[in-house]
mmCIF file of C-alpha atoms in Angstrom:
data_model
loop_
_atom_site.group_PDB
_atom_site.id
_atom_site.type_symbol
_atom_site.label_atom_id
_atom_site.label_comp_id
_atom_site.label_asym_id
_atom_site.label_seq_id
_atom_site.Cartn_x
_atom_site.Cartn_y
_atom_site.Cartn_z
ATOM 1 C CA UNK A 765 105.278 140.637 10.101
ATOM 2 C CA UNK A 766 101.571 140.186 11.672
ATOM 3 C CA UNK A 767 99.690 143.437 12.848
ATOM 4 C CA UNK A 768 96.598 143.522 15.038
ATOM 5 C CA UNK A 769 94.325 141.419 13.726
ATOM 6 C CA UNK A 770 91.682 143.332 11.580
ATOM 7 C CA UNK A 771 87.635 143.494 12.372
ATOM 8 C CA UNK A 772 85.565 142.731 8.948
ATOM 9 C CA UNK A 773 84.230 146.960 9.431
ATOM 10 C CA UNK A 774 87.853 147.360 9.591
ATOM 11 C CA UNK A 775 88.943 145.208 6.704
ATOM 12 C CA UNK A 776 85.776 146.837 4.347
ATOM 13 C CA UNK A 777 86.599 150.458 5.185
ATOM 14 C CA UNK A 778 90.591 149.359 3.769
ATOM 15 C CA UNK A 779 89.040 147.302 1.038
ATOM 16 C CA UNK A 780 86.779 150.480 0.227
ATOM 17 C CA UNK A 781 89.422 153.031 0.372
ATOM 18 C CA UNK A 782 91.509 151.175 -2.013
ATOM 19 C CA UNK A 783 89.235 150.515 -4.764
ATOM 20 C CA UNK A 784 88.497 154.002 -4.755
ATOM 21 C CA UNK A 785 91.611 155.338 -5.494
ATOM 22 C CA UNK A 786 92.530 152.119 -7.682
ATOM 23 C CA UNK A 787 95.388 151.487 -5.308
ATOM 24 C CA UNK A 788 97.298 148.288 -4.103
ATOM 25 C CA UNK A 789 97.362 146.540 -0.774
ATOM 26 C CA UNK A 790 98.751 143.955 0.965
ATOM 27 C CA UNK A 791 96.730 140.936 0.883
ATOM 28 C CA UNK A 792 95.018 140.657 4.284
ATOM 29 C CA UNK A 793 95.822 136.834 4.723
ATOM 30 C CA UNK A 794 99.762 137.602 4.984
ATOM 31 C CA UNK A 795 98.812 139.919 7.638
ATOM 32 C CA UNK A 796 98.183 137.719 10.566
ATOM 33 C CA UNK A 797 96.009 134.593 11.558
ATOM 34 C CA UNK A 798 92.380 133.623 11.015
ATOM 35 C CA UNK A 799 91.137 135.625 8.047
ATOM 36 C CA UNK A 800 88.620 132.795 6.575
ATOM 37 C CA UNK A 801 86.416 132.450 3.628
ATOM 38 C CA UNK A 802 83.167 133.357 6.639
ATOM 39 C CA UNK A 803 85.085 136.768 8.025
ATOM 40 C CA UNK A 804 86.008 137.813 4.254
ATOM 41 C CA UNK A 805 81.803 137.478 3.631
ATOM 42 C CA UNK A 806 81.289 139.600 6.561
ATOM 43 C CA UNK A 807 83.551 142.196 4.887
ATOM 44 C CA UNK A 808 81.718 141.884 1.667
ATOM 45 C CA UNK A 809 78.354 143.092 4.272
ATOM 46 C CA UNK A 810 80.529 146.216 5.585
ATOM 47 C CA UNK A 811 81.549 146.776 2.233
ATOM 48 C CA UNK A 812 77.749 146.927 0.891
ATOM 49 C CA UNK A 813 76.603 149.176 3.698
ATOM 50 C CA UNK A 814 79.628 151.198 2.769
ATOM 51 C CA UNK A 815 78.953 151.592 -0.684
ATOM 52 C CA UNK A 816 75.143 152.073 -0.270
ATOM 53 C CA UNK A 817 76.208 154.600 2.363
ATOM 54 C CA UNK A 818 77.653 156.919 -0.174
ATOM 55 C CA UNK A 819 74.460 156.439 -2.474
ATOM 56 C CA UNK A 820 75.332 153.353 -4.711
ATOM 57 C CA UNK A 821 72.461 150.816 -5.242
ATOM 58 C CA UNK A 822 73.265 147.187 -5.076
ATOM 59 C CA UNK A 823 72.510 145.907 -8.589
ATOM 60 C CA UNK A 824 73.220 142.089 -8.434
ATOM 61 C CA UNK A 825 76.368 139.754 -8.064
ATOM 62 C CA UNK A 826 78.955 138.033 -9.955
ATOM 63 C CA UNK A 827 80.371 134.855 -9.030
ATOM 64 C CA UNK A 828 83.848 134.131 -9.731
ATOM 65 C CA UNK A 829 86.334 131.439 -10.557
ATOM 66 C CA UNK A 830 83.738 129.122 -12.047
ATOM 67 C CA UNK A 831 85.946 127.691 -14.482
ATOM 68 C CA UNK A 832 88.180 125.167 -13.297
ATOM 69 C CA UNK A 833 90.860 125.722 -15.968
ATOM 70 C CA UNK A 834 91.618 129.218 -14.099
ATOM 71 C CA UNK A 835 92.411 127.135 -10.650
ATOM 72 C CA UNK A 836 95.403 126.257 -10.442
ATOM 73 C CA UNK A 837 97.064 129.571 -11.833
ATOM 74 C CA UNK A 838 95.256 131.876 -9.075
ATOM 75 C CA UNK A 839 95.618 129.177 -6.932
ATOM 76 C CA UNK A 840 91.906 129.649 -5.624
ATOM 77 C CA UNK A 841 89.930 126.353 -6.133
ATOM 78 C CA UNK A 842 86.521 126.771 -5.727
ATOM 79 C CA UNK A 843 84.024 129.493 -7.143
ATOM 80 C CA UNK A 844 83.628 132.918 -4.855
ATOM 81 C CA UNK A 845 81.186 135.489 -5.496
ATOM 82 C CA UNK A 846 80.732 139.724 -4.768
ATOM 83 C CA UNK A 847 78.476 142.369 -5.254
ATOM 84 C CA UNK A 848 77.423 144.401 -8.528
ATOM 85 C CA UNK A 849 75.879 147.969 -8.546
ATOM 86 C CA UNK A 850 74.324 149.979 -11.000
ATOM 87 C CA UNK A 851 77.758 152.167 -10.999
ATOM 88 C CA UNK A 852 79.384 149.504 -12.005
ATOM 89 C CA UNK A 853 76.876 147.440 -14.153
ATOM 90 C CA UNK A 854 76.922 148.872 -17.751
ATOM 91 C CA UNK A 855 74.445 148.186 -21.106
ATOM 92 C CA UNK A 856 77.018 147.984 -24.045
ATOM 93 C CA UNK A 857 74.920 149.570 -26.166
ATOM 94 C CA UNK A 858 74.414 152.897 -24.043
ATOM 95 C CA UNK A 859 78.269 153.406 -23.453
ATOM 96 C CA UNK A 860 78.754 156.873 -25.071
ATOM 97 C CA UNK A 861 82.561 155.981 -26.081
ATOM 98 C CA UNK A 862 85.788 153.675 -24.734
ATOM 99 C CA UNK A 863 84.944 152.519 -21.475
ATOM 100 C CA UNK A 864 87.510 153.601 -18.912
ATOM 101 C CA UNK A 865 89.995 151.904 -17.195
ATOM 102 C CA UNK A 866 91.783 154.165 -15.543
ATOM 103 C CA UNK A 867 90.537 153.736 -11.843
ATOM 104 C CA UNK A 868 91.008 149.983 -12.233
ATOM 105 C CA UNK A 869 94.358 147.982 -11.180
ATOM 106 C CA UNK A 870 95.649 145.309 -13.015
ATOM 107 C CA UNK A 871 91.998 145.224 -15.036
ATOM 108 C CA UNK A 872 91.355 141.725 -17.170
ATOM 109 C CA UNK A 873 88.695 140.654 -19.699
ATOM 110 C CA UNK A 874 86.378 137.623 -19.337
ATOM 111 C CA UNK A 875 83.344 136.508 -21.270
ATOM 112 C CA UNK A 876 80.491 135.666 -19.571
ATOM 113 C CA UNK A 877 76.798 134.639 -19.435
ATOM 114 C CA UNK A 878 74.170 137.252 -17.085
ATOM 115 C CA UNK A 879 70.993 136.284 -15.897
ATOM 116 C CA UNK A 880 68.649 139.017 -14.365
ATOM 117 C CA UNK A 881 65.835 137.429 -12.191
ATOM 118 C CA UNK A 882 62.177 137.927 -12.248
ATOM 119 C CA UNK A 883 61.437 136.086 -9.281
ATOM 120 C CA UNK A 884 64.172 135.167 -6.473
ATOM 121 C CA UNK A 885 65.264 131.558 -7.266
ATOM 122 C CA UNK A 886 66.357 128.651 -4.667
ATOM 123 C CA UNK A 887 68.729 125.933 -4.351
ATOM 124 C CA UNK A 888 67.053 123.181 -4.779
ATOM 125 C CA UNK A 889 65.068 124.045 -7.809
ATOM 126 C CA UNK A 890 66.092 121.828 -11.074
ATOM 127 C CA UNK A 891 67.238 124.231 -14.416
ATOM 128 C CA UNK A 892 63.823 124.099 -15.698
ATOM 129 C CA UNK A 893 62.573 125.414 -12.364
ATOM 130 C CA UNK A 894 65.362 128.157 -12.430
ATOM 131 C CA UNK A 895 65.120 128.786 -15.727
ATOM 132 C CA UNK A 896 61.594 130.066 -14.880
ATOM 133 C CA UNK A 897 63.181 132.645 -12.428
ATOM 134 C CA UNK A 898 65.071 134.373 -15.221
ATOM 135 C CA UNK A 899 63.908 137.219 -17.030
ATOM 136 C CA UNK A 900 66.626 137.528 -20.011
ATOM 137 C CA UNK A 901 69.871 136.120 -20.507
ATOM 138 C CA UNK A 902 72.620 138.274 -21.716
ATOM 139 C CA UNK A 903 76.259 137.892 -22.662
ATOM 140 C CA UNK A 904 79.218 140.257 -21.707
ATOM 141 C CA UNK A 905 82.606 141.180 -20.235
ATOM 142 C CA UNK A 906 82.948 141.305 -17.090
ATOM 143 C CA UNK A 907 86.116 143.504 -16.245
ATOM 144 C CA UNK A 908 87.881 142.458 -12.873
ATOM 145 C CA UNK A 909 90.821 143.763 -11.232
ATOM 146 C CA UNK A 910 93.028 143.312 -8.303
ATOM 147 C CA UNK A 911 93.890 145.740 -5.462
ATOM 148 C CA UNK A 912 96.529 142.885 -4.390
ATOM 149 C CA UNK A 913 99.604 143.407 -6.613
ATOM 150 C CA UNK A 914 100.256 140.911 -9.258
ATOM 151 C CA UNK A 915 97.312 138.858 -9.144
ATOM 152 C CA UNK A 916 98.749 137.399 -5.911
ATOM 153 C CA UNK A 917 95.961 136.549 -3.153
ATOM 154 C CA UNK A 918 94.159 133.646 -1.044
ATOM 155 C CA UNK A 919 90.370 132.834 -1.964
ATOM 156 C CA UNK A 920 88.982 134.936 1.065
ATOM 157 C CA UNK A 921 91.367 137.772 -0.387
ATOM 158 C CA UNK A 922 89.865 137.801 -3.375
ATOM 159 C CA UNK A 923 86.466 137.917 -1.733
ATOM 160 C CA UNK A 924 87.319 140.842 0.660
ATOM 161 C CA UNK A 925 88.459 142.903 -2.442
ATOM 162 C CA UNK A 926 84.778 143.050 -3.841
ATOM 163 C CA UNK A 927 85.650 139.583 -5.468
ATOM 164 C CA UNK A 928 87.676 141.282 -8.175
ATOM 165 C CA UNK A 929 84.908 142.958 -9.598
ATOM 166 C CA UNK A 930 85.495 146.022 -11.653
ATOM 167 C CA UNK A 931 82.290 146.560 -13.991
ATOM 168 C CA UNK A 932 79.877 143.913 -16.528
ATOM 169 C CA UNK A 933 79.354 145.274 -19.775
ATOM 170 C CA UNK A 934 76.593 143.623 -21.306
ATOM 171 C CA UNK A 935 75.259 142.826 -24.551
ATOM 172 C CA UNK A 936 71.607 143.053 -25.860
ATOM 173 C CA UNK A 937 69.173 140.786 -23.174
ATOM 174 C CA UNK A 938 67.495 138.429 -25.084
ATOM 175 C CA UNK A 939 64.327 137.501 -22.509
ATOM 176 C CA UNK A 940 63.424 134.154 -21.758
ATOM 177 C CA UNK A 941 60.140 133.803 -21.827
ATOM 178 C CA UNK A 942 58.653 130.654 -24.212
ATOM 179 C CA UNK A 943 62.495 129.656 -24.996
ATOM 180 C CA UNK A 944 63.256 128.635 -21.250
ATOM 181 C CA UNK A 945 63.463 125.149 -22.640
ATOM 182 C CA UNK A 946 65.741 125.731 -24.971
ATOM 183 C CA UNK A 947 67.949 127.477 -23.349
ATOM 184 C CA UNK A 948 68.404 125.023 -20.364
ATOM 185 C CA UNK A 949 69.398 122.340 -23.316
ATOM 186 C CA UNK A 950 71.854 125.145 -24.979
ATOM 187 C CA UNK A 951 74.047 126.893 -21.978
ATOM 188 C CA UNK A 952 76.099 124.148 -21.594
ATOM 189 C CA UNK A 953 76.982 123.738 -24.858
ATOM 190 C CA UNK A 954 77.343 126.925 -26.622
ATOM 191 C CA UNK A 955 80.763 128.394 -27.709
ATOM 192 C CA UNK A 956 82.206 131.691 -27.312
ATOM 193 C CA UNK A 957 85.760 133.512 -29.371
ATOM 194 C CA UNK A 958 87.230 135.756 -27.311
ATOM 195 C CA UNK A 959 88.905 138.310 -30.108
ATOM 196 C CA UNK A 960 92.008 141.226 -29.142
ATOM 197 C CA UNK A 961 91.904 143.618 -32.065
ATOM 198 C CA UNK A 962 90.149 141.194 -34.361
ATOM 199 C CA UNK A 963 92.272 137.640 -33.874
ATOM 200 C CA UNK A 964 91.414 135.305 -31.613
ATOM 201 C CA UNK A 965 93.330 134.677 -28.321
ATOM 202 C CA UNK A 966 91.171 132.288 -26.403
ATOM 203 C CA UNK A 967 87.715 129.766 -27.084
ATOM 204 C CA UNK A 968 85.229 129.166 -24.617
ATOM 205 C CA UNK A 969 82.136 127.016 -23.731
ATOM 206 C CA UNK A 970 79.457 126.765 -21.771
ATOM 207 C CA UNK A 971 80.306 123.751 -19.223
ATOM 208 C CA UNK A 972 83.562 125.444 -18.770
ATOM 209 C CA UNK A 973 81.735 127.588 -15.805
ATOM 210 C CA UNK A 974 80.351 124.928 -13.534
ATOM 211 C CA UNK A 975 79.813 122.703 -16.077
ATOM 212 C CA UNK A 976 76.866 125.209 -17.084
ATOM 213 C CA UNK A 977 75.852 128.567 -16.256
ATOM 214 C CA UNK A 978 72.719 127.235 -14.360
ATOM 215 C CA UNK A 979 74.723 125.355 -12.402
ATOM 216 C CA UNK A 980 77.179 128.216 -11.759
ATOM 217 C CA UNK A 981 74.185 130.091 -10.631
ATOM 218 C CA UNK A 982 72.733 127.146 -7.728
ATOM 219 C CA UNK A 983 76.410 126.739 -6.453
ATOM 220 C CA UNK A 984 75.929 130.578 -6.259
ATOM 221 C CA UNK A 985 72.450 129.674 -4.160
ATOM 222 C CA UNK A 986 73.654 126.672 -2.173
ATOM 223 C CA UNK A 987 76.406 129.421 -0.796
ATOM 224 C CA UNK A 988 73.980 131.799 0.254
ATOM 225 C CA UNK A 989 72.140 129.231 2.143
ATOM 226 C CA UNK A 990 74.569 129.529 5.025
ATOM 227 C CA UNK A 991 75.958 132.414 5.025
ATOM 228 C CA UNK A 992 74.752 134.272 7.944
ATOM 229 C CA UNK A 993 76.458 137.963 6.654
ATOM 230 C CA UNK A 994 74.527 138.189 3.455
ATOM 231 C CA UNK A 995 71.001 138.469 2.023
ATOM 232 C CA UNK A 996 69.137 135.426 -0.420
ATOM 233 C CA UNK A 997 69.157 136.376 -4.173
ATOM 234 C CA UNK A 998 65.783 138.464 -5.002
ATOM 235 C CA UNK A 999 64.020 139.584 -7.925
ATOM 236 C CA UNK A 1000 65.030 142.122 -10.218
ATOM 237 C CA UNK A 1001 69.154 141.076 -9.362
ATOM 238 C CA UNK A 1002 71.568 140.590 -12.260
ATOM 239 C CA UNK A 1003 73.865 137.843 -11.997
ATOM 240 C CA UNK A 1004 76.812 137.543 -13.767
ATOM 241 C CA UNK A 1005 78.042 133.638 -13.869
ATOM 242 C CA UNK A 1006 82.047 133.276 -14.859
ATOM 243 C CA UNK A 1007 84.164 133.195 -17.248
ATOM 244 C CA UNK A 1008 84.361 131.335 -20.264
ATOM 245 C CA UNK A 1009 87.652 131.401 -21.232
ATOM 246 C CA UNK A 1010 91.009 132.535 -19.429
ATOM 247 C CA UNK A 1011 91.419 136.118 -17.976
ATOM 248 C CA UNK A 1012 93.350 138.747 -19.832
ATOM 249 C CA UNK A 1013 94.872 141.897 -19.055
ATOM 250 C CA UNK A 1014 93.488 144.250 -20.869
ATOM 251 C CA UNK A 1015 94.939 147.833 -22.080
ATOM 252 C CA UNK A 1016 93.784 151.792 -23.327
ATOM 253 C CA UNK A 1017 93.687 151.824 -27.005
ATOM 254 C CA UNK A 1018 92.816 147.751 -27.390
ATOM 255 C CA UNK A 1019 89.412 146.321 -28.411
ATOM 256 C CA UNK A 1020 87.727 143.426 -27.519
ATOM 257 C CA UNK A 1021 84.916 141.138 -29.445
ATOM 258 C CA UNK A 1022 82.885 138.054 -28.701
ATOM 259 C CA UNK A 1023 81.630 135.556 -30.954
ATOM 260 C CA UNK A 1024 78.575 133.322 -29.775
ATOM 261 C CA UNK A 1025 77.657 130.415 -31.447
ATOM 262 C CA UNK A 1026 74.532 128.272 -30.111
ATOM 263 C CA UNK A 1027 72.762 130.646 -28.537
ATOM 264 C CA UNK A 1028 70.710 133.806 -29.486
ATOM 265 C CA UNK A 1029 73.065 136.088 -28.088
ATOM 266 C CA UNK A 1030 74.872 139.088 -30.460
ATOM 267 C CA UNK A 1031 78.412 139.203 -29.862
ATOM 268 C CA UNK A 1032 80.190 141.983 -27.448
ATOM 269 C CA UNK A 1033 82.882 144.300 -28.682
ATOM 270 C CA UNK A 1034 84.228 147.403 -26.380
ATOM 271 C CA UNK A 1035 86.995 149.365 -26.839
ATOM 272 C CA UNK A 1036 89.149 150.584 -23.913
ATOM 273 C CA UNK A 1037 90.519 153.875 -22.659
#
């Protein structure tokens, strides 16, 4: 059945509402006609001012389904991207014990590569020329989750619902500086384990995202370009790229690990609760 069709202010306070008290909604798109990839950015605005509103500070964003091998079985088929904030942006190392998922529905583990940005980068800037932008590269979990039950939702969906983004948990930043060479050659080709309880369930590399984080990052920046709702990337943002491997649901009482091999980056392991 359609209803009145739904301003983006509208669709954000819903969207808002729902994450906050981890609970389910319909998916706006099977609620009447024209909700579009440029309306569901518009939300993601009202959903900022929203959250700032209530005193959380905009931290960064992550872009989402970057890896093409995730497609066809969310049936979204190009990358999307949200907002991070420092409520929901978290240094491994500082969590004081299991990291809670209790206000999060449906919640699912994916490994992932982080930039945070020293100077605000642009499109059309080659991956030496971004690399310079970055301040440290770090890998982590990002958790997402899905106010739509069962995983079921269109593209602009997914983007209306704070693209899916529960919390990043990363690992220890290793900063760029004098290595920004080496690290364009190496982010495509690194390797990642993704571990449940010590055995391996899924392995990951670097092209899987975009074929490379970097380039993850400048779809990220060709986006922004035109989008008319939603600021540039700026200095001092975190960015959190895609996943390397597929998504899994994740549980209380399970813990997760990371192995990295071909870059400088330390593994991630977090336990759940």
């Amino acid at each position: 059945m359609n209803e009145t069709k739904k301003t983006p202010v509208d669709i954000a306070k819903e969207t808002f509402a729902a994450i906050a008290a981890a609970r389910q909604i319909t998916p706006f798109s099977q609620r009447g006609e024209g909700f579009d990839l440029p309306t569901a950015y518009a939300v993601t605005a009202e959903l900022r001012t929203l959250r700032q509103a209530r005193g959380e500070t905009f931290a960064g964003r992550k872009i989402g389904f970057t890896n093409r091998g995730m497609w066809a079985e969310y049936g979204v088929y190009a990358p999307i991207w949200g907002d991070m904030y420092a409520s929901t942006v978290h240094d491994a190392g500082k969590l004081s014990g299991p990291f809670d998922l209790s206000k999060m529905p449906e919640p699912k583990i994916e490994p992932e590569i982080a930039f945070k940005f020293a100077r605000a980068p642009k499109a059309d800037m080659d991956d030496a020329a971004l690399m310079g932008c970055i301040e440290w590269v770090a890998h982590g979990f990002e958790i997402v989750q899905s106010i739509y039950p069962g995983w079921k939702f269109s593209a602009a969906d997914g983007i209306a619902g704070g693209c899916l983004h529960g919390a990043l948990i990363y690992g220890t930043p290793h900063r760029v500086e004098d290595m920004a060479g080496a690290f364009v050659t190496a982010l495509p080709k690194f390797s990642v384990s993704l571990s449940r309880g010590g055995e391996v369930v899924d392995r990951g590399v670097g092209s899987n995202v975009l074929d490379g984080p970097l380039n993850a990052m400048r779809h990220l920046l060709t986006l922004l370009k035109d989008d008319k709702s939603n600021p540039p990337v700026a200095a001092g943002e975190i960015i959190t790229t895609g996943s390397l491997t597929r998504a899994f649901a994740i549980a209380p009482g399970e813990t997760w690990s990371t192995e990295i091999q071909g870059l400088p980056l330390p593994g991630v392991s977090v336990t759940f609760a």
